[in-house]
Tab-separated table of C-alpha atoms in Angstrom:
chain	number	residue	atom	x	y	z
A	1090	MET	CA	38.661	83.202	35.790
A	1091	ASP	CA	39.421	83.259	31.564
A	1092	THR	CA	39.292	79.932	30.475
A	1093	PHE	CA	39.430	79.143	26.976
A	1094	PRO	CA	38.144	75.625	25.495
A	1095	THR	CA	40.542	73.253	24.518
A	1096	ALA	CA	38.962	70.050	22.550
A	1097	HIS	CA	39.677	66.818	25.362
A	1098	PRO	CA	40.442	63.660	23.528
A	1099	ARG	CA	39.361	60.345	24.917
A	1100	THR	CA	41.262	59.090	27.456
A	1101	THR	CA	42.373	55.857	27.044
A	1102	PRO	CA	45.435	53.811	28.278
A	1103	THR	CA	48.727	54.682	26.472
A	1104	ARG	CA	47.560	58.212	26.978
A	1105	LYS	CA	47.114	58.796	30.424
A	1106	ALA	CA	50.693	56.604	30.370
A	1107	SER	CA	51.259	59.801	28.305
A	1108	HIS	CA	50.265	61.665	30.462
A	1109	ARG	CA	52.300	60.534	33.514
A	1110	ARG	CA	55.167	60.996	31.927
A	1111	VAL	CA	55.159	64.159	30.548
A	1112	ALA	CA	53.367	65.353	34.062
A	1113	THR	CA	57.108	63.439	35.672
A	1114	ALA	CA	59.216	64.616	33.902
A	1115	ALA	CA	57.795	68.604	33.165
A	1116	ALA	CA	58.002	69.062	37.166
A	1117	LEU	CA	61.336	66.741	37.072
A	1118	ALA	CA	62.380	69.336	34.780
A	1119	SER	CA	60.896	72.506	37.511
A	1120	ALA	CA	62.608	71.063	40.150
A	1121	VAL	CA	66.586	70.916	38.462
A	1122	GLU	CA	65.759	74.040	37.369
A	1123	TRP	CA	65.178	75.513	40.404
A	1124	TYR	CA	67.360	73.639	42.737
A	1125	ASP	CA	69.889	75.156	40.258
A	1126	TYR	CA	68.397	78.783	40.594
A	1127	PHE	CA	68.115	78.742	44.737
A	1128	VAL	CA	71.657	77.258	45.480
A	1129	PHE	CA	72.742	80.664	44.769
A	1130	GLY	CA	70.592	82.265	46.860
A	1131	ILE	CA	71.756	80.314	49.410
A	1132	ALA	CA	75.611	81.050	48.928
A	1133	ALA	CA	75.027	84.353	48.700
A	1134	ALA	CA	73.437	84.624	52.498
A	1135	LEU	CA	76.104	82.676	53.383
A	1136	VAL	CA	79.131	82.685	52.127
A	1137	LEU	CA	78.881	84.918	48.020
A	1138	GLY	CA	79.752	88.529	49.775
A	1139	ASP	CA	82.636	87.458	51.627
A	1140	LEU	CA	84.367	85.437	48.142
A	1141	TYR	CA	83.420	88.302	45.289
A	1142	PHE	CA	82.434	91.589	46.205
A	1143	PRO	CA	85.505	92.238	49.612
A	1144	SER	CA	84.911	95.517	51.322
A	1145	GLY	CA	84.993	96.687	54.950
A	1146	SER	CA	81.390	96.291	55.755
A	1147	SER	CA	79.586	92.874	55.783
A	1148	THR	CA	76.000	94.719	55.005
A	1149	ALA	CA	78.215	96.048	51.618
A	1150	GLY	CA	79.464	92.966	50.735
A	1151	ILE	CA	76.469	91.189	51.483
A	1152	LEU	CA	73.340	94.185	50.051
A	1153	ALA	CA	76.058	93.388	46.725
A	1154	ALA	CA	75.608	89.492	46.600
A	1155	PHE	CA	71.449	89.787	46.402
A	1156	ALA	CA	72.502	92.494	44.211
A	1157	THR	CA	73.959	89.819	41.670
A	1158	PHE	CA	71.121	87.841	43.149
A	1159	ALA	CA	68.347	90.430	41.624
A	1160	VAL	CA	70.668	90.166	38.182
A	1161	GLY	CA	69.052	86.714	37.633
A	1162	PHE	CA	65.386	88.294	37.771
A	1163	LEU	CA	66.000	91.075	35.991
A	1164	ALA	CA	67.390	88.773	33.054
A	1165	ARG	CA	64.325	86.603	33.862
A	1166	PRO	CA	61.787	88.345	31.167
A	1167	ILE	CA	64.639	88.294	28.078
A	1168	GLY	CA	64.210	84.986	28.906
A	1169	GLY	CA	60.081	84.170	28.865
A	1170	ILE	CA	59.876	87.594	25.524
A	1171	VAL	CA	62.796	84.770	23.641
A	1172	ALA	CA	61.525	81.210	24.266
A	1173	GLY	CA	57.834	82.566	25.031
A	1174	GLN	CA	57.801	83.435	21.072
A	1175	LEU	CA	60.360	80.869	19.809
A	1176	GLY	CA	57.801	78.350	21.790
A	1177	ASP	CA	54.576	79.873	20.127
A	1178	LYS	CA	55.801	78.887	16.886
A	1179	ARG	CA	58.316	76.414	17.626
A	1180	GLY	CA	57.143	73.882	20.234
A	1181	ARG	CA	57.353	74.434	23.946
A	1182	LYS	CA	59.438	71.096	23.835
A	1183	PRO	CA	63.047	72.263	22.197
A	1184	MET	CA	62.594	75.437	25.242
A	1185	LEU	CA	62.285	73.628	27.643
A	1186	VAL	CA	65.987	71.756	26.985
A	1187	MET	CA	67.278	74.618	25.512
A	1188	ALA	CA	66.604	76.450	28.908
A	1189	LEU	CA	67.912	73.573	30.689
A	1190	THR	CA	71.484	73.011	29.303
A	1191	LEU	CA	72.243	77.061	29.970
A	1192	MET	CA	71.447	76.353	32.690
A	1193	GLY	CA	73.561	73.139	33.727
A	1194	VAL	CA	76.296	74.952	32.248
A	1195	ALA	CA	75.529	78.567	34.234
A	1196	THR	CA	75.141	76.901	37.303
A	1197	THR	CA	78.708	74.589	37.453
A	1198	GLY	CA	80.719	77.788	35.754
A	1199	ILE	CA	79.880	78.925	38.801
A	1200	GLY	CA	80.694	76.424	41.045
A	1201	LEU	CA	83.519	76.739	39.477
A	1202	LEU	CA	84.324	80.792	39.385
A	1203	PRO	CA	87.640	81.627	41.163
A	1204	THR	CA	86.892	83.980	44.150
A	1205	TYR	CA	88.652	87.636	43.772
A	1206	ASP	CA	91.721	86.783	45.856
A	1207	THR	CA	92.228	84.839	42.305
A	1208	ILE	CA	91.724	86.319	39.920
A	1209	GLY	CA	89.928	89.488	41.022
A	1210	VAL	CA	87.681	91.993	39.923
A	1211	ALA	CA	87.262	89.372	36.265
A	1212	ALA	CA	85.302	87.246	39.670
A	1213	PRO	CA	82.243	89.927	40.594
A	1214	ILE	CA	81.595	90.105	36.852
A	1215	LEU	CA	81.918	86.311	35.613
A	1216	LEU	CA	79.781	86.052	39.048
A	1217	VAL	CA	76.692	88.448	37.547
A	1218	LEU	CA	77.299	87.128	33.983
A	1219	LEU	CA	77.458	83.203	34.432
A	1220	ARG	CA	73.595	84.392	36.782
A	1221	VAL	CA	71.970	85.975	33.827
A	1222	VAL	CA	72.105	83.295	32.199
A	1223	GLN	CA	70.673	81.346	34.832
A	1224	GLY	CA	67.803	84.153	35.170
A	1225	VAL	CA	67.916	83.838	31.334
A	1226	ALA	CA	67.137	80.368	31.515
A	1227	VAL	CA	64.609	80.119	34.329
A	1228	GLY	CA	62.634	82.083	32.371
A	1229	ALA	CA	62.509	80.260	29.252
A	1230	GLN	CA	61.670	77.199	31.560
A	1231	TRP	CA	58.970	78.120	33.572
A	1232	GLY	CA	56.332	78.854	30.266
A	1233	GLY	CA	57.649	75.412	28.532
A	1234	ALA	CA	57.269	72.966	31.773
A	1235	MET	CA	54.201	74.423	32.629
A	1236	LEU	CA	53.020	74.132	29.062
A	1237	LEU	CA	54.138	71.020	28.919
A	1238	ALA	CA	51.829	69.853	32.180
A	1239	THR	CA	48.248	71.801	31.342
A	1240	GLU	CA	48.858	71.222	27.745
A	1241	TYR	CA	48.450	67.257	28.206
A	1242	ALA	CA	46.222	67.242	31.424
A	1243	PRO	CA	43.590	65.614	30.973
A	1244	GLU	CA	39.660	67.357	31.194
A	1245	GLY	CA	39.233	68.876	33.973
A	1246	LYS	CA	42.474	68.688	35.753
A	1247	ARG	CA	45.155	71.202	34.372
A	1248	GLY	CA	44.927	72.239	37.538
A	1249	ILE	CA	46.082	69.290	39.822
A	1250	TYR	CA	48.402	68.785	36.591
A	1251	GLY	CA	49.833	72.316	36.547
A	1252	SER	CA	50.936	72.139	40.386
A	1253	PHE	CA	53.680	69.525	39.391
A	1254	VAL	CA	55.545	71.795	38.120
A	1255	GLN	CA	54.727	74.513	41.060
A	1256	LEU	CA	56.070	71.080	43.216
A	1257	GLY	CA	59.269	71.843	41.682
A	1258	VAL	CA	59.658	75.170	43.964
A	1259	PRO	CA	59.745	73.676	47.008
A	1260	ILE	CA	61.221	70.749	45.875
A	1261	GLY	CA	64.724	72.883	44.509
A	1262	VAL	CA	64.172	74.180	47.955
A	1263	VAL	CA	64.252	70.604	49.953
A	1264	THR	CA	66.792	69.765	47.789
A	1265	ALA	CA	69.294	73.213	47.294
A	1266	ASN	CA	68.903	73.250	51.864
A	1267	SER	CA	69.768	69.820	51.647
A	1268	VAL	CA	72.710	70.014	50.159
A	1269	PHE	CA	74.240	72.782	51.200
A	1270	LEU	CA	73.059	70.779	55.141
A	1271	LEU	CA	75.214	68.027	54.122
A	1272	ALA	CA	77.825	70.204	52.581
A	1273	GLY	CA	78.136	71.594	56.180
A	1274	ALA	CA	78.310	68.756	58.113
A	1275	PHE	CA	81.452	67.442	56.635
A	1276	THR	CA	83.297	69.711	56.143
A	1277	SER	CA	84.485	72.123	58.198
A	1278	GLU	CA	83.859	76.000	58.447
A	1279	SER	CA	87.168	76.554	56.613
A	1280	ALA	CA	86.873	74.134	54.645
A	1281	PHE	CA	83.285	74.993	53.778
A	1282	GLU	CA	84.466	78.643	52.437
A	1283	ALA	CA	86.974	77.408	50.502
A	1284	TRP	CA	85.697	74.895	48.652
A	1285	GLY	CA	82.243	73.472	50.282
A	1286	TRP	CA	79.345	75.568	49.124
A	1287	ARG	CA	81.331	74.734	45.767
A	1288	VAL	CA	79.554	71.137	45.761
A	1289	PRO	CA	76.111	71.761	45.261
A	1290	PHE	CA	76.710	74.312	41.946
A	1291	VAL	CA	78.293	71.266	40.165
A	1292	ILE	CA	76.167	68.618	41.565
A	1293	GLY	CA	73.585	70.507	39.068
A	1294	LEU	CA	75.364	69.401	36.285
A	1295	PHE	CA	73.670	66.644	36.303
A	1296	VAL	CA	70.665	68.293	34.208
A	1297	LEU	CA	71.818	68.401	31.259
A	1298	VAL	CA	70.472	64.442	31.675
A	1299	LEU	CA	66.881	65.505	32.170
A	1300	ALA	CA	67.109	67.777	29.141
A	1301	TRP	CA	68.349	65.067	27.003
A	1302	TYR	CA	65.445	61.946	28.081
A	1303	ILE	CA	63.205	65.258	27.654
A	1304	HIS	CA	64.674	65.554	24.011
A	1305	ARG	CA	64.797	62.657	22.714
A	1306	HIS	CA	61.530	60.525	24.793
A	1307	VAL	CA	59.180	63.533	25.384
A	1308	GLU	CA	56.716	65.018	23.066
A	1309	GLU	CA	55.135	68.404	21.713
A	1310	THR	CA	52.301	68.551	23.138
A	1311	PRO	CA	48.399	68.556	22.132
A	1312	GLU	CA	47.193	71.719	21.979
A	1313	PHE	CA	49.927	73.073	20.679
A	1314	ARG	CA	49.949	70.698	17.674
A	1315	ALA	CA	46.896	71.598	16.734
A	1316	ALA	CA	47.759	74.837	17.010
A	1317	GLU	CA	50.487	75.131	14.387
A	1318	ARG	CA	48.736	74.734	11.317
A	1319	GLU	CA	46.040	78.034	12.041
A	1320	LEU	CA	49.734	79.408	12.877
A	1321	ALA	CA	51.451	79.316	10.391
A	1322	GLU	CA	48.814	80.316	7.851
A	1323	LYS	CA	48.419	83.761	10.011
A	1324	GLU	CA	52.761	83.647	9.391
A	1325	LYS	CA	51.691	83.525	5.713
A	1326	SER	CA	48.929	86.084	5.973
A	1327	GLU	CA	49.617	89.019	8.435
A	1328	GLN	CA	53.624	87.999	9.886
A	1329	SER	CA	52.056	87.767	13.029
A	1330	SER	CA	54.094	87.290	15.183
A	1331	PRO	CA	52.917	85.934	19.381
A	1332	LEU	CA	55.259	89.229	21.077
A	1333	ARG	CA	53.848	91.708	19.374
A	1334	THR	CA	49.995	90.439	19.495
A	1335	VAL	CA	50.445	90.252	23.758
A	1336	LEU	CA	52.268	93.671	23.725
A	1337	ARG	CA	49.577	95.364	21.270
A	1338	HIS	CA	46.026	93.480	22.789
A	1339	HIS	CA	46.689	91.651	26.269
A	1340	LEU	CA	48.672	94.184	28.287
A	1341	GLY	CA	46.849	94.287	30.412
A	1342	THR	CA	46.605	90.855	31.160
A	1343	VAL	CA	50.043	90.656	31.752
A	1344	LEU	CA	50.464	93.212	33.347
A	1345	LEU	CA	47.013	91.789	36.293
A	1346	ALA	CA	48.633	88.252	35.662
A	1347	GLY	CA	52.097	90.366	37.171
A	1348	GLY	CA	50.683	91.906	39.903
A	1349	SER	CA	48.981	89.589	41.144
A	1350	PHE	CA	51.033	87.031	42.429
A	1351	ALA	CA	55.062	90.170	43.011
A	1352	VAL	CA	53.612	89.505	46.292
A	1353	ASN	CA	53.591	85.794	46.498
A	1354	THR	CA	56.971	85.806	45.060
A	1355	ALA	CA	58.498	88.736	47.006
A	1356	THR	CA	57.170	86.478	50.451
A	1357	PHE	CA	58.931	83.102	48.994
A	1358	TYR	CA	62.538	84.932	48.780
A	1359	ILE	CA	62.772	86.583	51.566
A	1360	LEU	CA	61.905	83.752	53.656
A	1361	ILE	CA	63.889	81.241	52.078
A	1362	THR	CA	66.833	83.444	51.637
A	1363	GLY	CA	66.343	87.055	53.033
A	1364	VAL	CA	65.150	85.453	56.728
A	1365	LEU	CA	68.408	83.603	56.032
A	1366	ASP	CA	70.838	85.951	56.256
A	1367	TYR	CA	68.621	88.028	58.696
A	1368	THR	CA	68.442	84.924	61.400
A	1369	THR	CA	72.162	84.601	60.649
A	1370	ARG	CA	74.194	87.585	60.292
A	1371	ASP	CA	71.480	89.828	63.117
A	1372	LEU	CA	69.776	87.517	65.518
A	1373	GLY	CA	72.712	84.994	66.113
A	1374	MET	CA	71.561	81.774	65.004
A	1375	LYS	CA	72.492	79.187	63.181
A	1376	ARG	CA	72.731	78.249	59.745
A	1377	SER	CA	72.242	74.670	60.003
A	1378	ALA	CA	69.010	75.055	62.680
A	1379	VAL	CA	67.693	77.418	59.553
A	1380	LEU	CA	68.333	75.795	56.727
A	1381	THR	CA	66.721	73.152	58.519
A	1382	VAL	CA	63.455	75.204	59.530
A	1383	SER	CA	63.041	75.727	56.207
A	1384	LEU	CA	63.610	72.606	54.633
A	1385	CYS	CA	61.059	71.090	57.123
A	1386	VAL	CA	57.980	74.204	55.215
A	1387	SER	CA	58.990	73.537	51.918
A	1388	LEU	CA	58.015	69.639	52.431
A	1389	THR	CA	54.721	70.544	53.440
A	1390	GLN	CA	54.374	72.742	50.244
A	1391	LEU	CA	54.457	69.288	48.553
A	1392	VAL	CA	51.205	68.607	50.195
A	1393	LEU	CA	49.649	72.314	50.769
A	1394	ILE	CA	50.710	73.281	46.716
A	1395	PRO	CA	48.811	69.927	45.032
A	1396	ALA	CA	45.887	69.787	47.415
A	1397	SER	CA	45.188	73.446	46.223
A	1398	ALA	CA	45.414	72.957	42.782
A	1399	ALA	CA	43.023	70.165	43.246
A	1400	LEU	CA	40.720	72.377	44.836
A	1401	SER	CA	41.021	75.068	42.150
A	1402	ASP	CA	39.597	72.734	39.740
A	1403	LYS	CA	36.432	72.099	41.663
A	1404	VAL	CA	35.869	76.427	42.115
A	1405	SER	CA	36.473	79.051	41.255
A	1406	ARG	CA	40.547	79.266	40.745
A	1407	ILE	CA	41.199	82.972	41.249
A	1408	ARG	CA	38.974	83.173	44.727
A	1409	ILE	CA	41.341	79.972	45.910
A	1410	TYR	CA	44.526	82.203	44.617
A	1411	ALA	CA	42.639	85.620	46.420
A	1412	LEU	CA	42.712	83.992	49.732
A	1413	GLY	CA	46.250	82.446	50.080
A	1414	ALA	CA	46.752	86.753	48.842
A	1415	ALA	CA	44.937	87.573	51.432
A	1416	GLY	CA	46.367	85.189	54.595
A	1417	ILE	CA	49.795	86.616	53.043
A	1418	ALA	CA	48.799	90.509	53.791
A	1419	LEU	CA	46.791	89.357	57.651
A	1420	TRP	CA	50.362	86.812	58.727
A	1421	ALA	CA	52.936	89.957	57.130
A	1422	VAL	CA	53.529	91.423	60.781
A	1423	PRO	CA	53.151	88.344	62.988
A	1424	MET	CA	55.151	86.286	60.774
A	1425	PHE	CA	58.031	88.684	61.719
A	1426	LEU	CA	57.134	89.963	65.197
A	1427	LEU	CA	57.653	85.849	65.599
A	1428	ILE	CA	60.683	85.702	63.888
A	1429	ASP	CA	62.304	88.443	65.875
A	1430	THR	CA	61.992	86.267	69.408
A	1431	GLY	CA	65.043	84.342	68.090
A	1432	SER	CA	63.449	81.394	68.770
A	1433	LEU	CA	63.983	78.439	66.453
A	1434	LEU	CA	60.569	76.899	67.597
A	1435	TRP	CA	58.520	79.768	66.977
A	1436	LEU	CA	60.924	80.702	63.381
A	1437	ALA	CA	59.482	76.617	62.274
A	1438	VAL	CA	55.474	77.737	62.984
A	1439	SER	CA	56.279	81.263	61.918
A	1440	THR	CA	57.229	80.358	57.730
A	1441	PHE	CA	55.033	77.342	57.987
A	1442	VAL	CA	52.480	78.578	58.267
A	1443	ALA	CA	53.614	81.911	55.509
A	1444	GLY	CA	53.787	78.709	53.189
A	1445	CYS	CA	51.106	77.432	53.828
A	1446	PHE	CA	49.238	81.619	52.214
A	1447	LEU	CA	52.310	80.972	48.992
A	1448	SER	CA	51.131	77.021	48.730
A	1449	ILE	CA	47.565	78.108	48.097
A	1450	MET	CA	48.362	80.736	45.526
A	1451	TYR	CA	51.036	79.492	43.618
A	1452	GLY	CA	49.033	75.850	43.589
A	1453	PRO	CA	46.148	76.822	40.959
A	1454	GLN	CA	48.673	79.669	39.716
A	1455	ALA	CA	50.613	77.182	36.312
A	1456	ALA	CA	46.421	77.438	34.568
A	1457	LEU	CA	45.095	80.304	35.753
A	1458	PHE	CA	47.407	82.370	34.015
A	1459	ALA	CA	47.603	79.344	31.124
A	1460	GLU	CA	44.260	79.759	30.517
A	1461	LEU	CA	44.252	84.270	30.699
A	1462	PHE	CA	45.362	82.949	27.081
A	1463	THR	CA	45.020	80.907	24.153
A	1464	PRO	CA	47.539	77.988	22.785
A	1465	GLU	CA	49.205	80.200	20.485
A	1466	MET	CA	50.804	83.266	22.443
A	1467	ARG	CA	49.935	81.027	25.555
A	1468	TYR	CA	54.202	80.349	25.550
A	1469	THR	CA	54.772	84.674	25.730
A	1470	GLY	CA	51.925	85.712	27.260
A	1471	ALA	CA	51.871	83.135	31.141
A	1472	SER	CA	55.378	84.028	31.035
A	1473	LEU	CA	56.135	87.308	30.438
A	1474	GLY	CA	53.252	87.806	33.647
A	1475	TYR	CA	55.176	85.166	35.398
A	1476	GLN	CA	58.512	87.353	34.924
A	1477	ILE	CA	57.277	90.165	34.992
A	1478	ALA	CA	56.495	89.202	38.859
A	1479	ALA	CA	60.165	87.987	39.391
A	1480	VAL	CA	61.062	91.306	38.886
A	1481	ALA	CA	59.038	92.888	40.624
A	1482	GLY	CA	58.801	91.070	43.430
A	1483	GLY	CA	61.644	88.539	44.161
A	1484	GLY	CA	64.984	89.468	42.708
A	1485	LEU	CA	64.579	92.507	44.789
A	1486	ALA	CA	62.676	91.398	47.740
A	1487	PRO	CA	65.651	90.353	50.144
A	1488	PHE	CA	67.664	93.715	48.402
A	1489	VAL	CA	65.094	95.198	49.786
A	1490	MET	CA	64.722	94.097	52.840
A	1491	VAL	CA	67.995	94.619	53.958
A	1492	LEU	CA	68.282	98.344	52.441
A	1493	LEU	CA	64.703	98.578	55.307
A	1494	LEU	CA	66.536	96.259	57.875
A	1495	GLU	CA	70.060	99.262	57.875
A	1496	THR	CA	67.634	102.163	57.332
A	1497	THR	CA	64.541	102.011	59.640
A	1498	GLY	CA	66.128	99.749	62.611
A	1499	THR	CA	62.804	97.312	62.324
A	1500	SER	CA	61.015	94.084	60.087
A	1501	MET	CA	58.043	95.107	60.976
A	1502	ALA	CA	59.945	97.887	57.980
A	1503	VAL	CA	59.467	94.149	55.845
A	1504	SER	CA	56.292	93.487	56.716
A	1505	ALA	CA	54.825	97.024	55.601
A	1506	TYR	CA	56.467	95.875	52.192
A	1507	ILE	CA	54.912	92.781	52.130
A	1508	ILE	CA	51.234	93.543	52.395
A	1509	GLY	CA	51.382	96.825	50.390
A	1510	LEU	CA	52.581	94.097	47.481
A	1511	SER	CA	50.186	91.884	48.892
A	1512	VAL	CA	47.043	94.550	48.171
A	1513	ILE	CA	48.339	95.283	44.845
A	1514	ALA	CA	47.432	91.033	44.557
A	1515	LEU	CA	44.261	92.067	45.322
A	1516	LEU	CA	43.632	94.925	43.624
A	1517	SER	CA	44.476	92.688	40.639
A	1518	ILE	CA	42.870	90.163	41.452
A	1519	LYS	CA	39.419	91.207	41.405
A	1520	VAL	CA	39.815	93.232	37.941
A	1521	LEU	CA	40.402	89.066	36.267
A	1522	ALA	CA	37.955	88.110	38.391
A	1523	ASP	CA	35.976	91.185	36.085
A	1524	ARG	CA	36.553	90.704	32.903
A	1525	ALA	CA	36.203	87.694	33.840
A	1526	ARG	CA	32.265	88.052	34.444
A	1527	SER	CA	32.567	90.210	31.990
A	1528	ARG	CA	33.276	87.605	29.386
């Protein structure tokens, strides 16, 4: 594993309290950001196709909605590049605050957006634009939150501190599913389609409160402050750019990082979005039951993610990471065989096991990516690797799943897609491990 030495000051009670405060703020920032991002995926699977992309075919509508879902992923590298450049030069905290603000405004805008029946073609256009803003925001957010946590981590605990940010994903899923379940429980079917689905989006406005708190009460990371003077000298003498440095000298590492993680993000979005559409539209399962299963599986990840991260602090991170990727490959076929039964119990079993393997990868991932790059280019390099994986895997996964199901008529095609990404991940991990050993 590529690990660059980091100076860790002696830990005092005051510093411990600061570590906890920053880790909590980073975890909350990740949770609310991902909540805002995930409510779009759930809404895309349930209502957005009919409301914003009306057509005679339900498949065409859901494909259009999932294409809009994917647009957010295509925009994520933009957020990662812009925030990475500025975050490596100006600090982690300002970029995180900016990302949270953008997400809060965009998500609330979607919740208030009129439908196609009201304003015509302007509705899907504005929906796509707001989704792009969401993508830019989440692309900027991950690097800032991850570095706040890992660069504040005490010595020997970078993995567990990085996992606090990773916990934002299951917390976001649990919260998004819970709010949708409540909206569905307290409204009729017609009321849910008319306005109930908007409630989870409008709630996203509260992310602005957290942005204000981080701006006022969280300090910049020690590692960035230590690198700031060196960065200033480099800018004067070389006109250096973190992005230029990464692309010239570390592009291979970025691509390998992205290749190693694409299977994780693709499988995750297949489970929380693609399977939601597949089970309710094709298998005839109840929306509330499927959302409840997704919520329960995400709750188990709140334990599994920090556990795998803590283990990575004691064992090689790369081995833990590779174990998760191999598990996803081996489970891809049994997972869909169980889902195809249409049984709620087997759906829960299949997604729980898949969630375990995803957690094994996701726990140490923040620390692993942070350690691939030195502090002066870490925001840019880690963000690019993560967002490349998001585009190649997550953004297109629900869309690809629908296409594969429609063209082949079998869910085994989706399993083959997951296995293919797993092979890429394992090859990428092997090269990263070989590079680390050679150094």
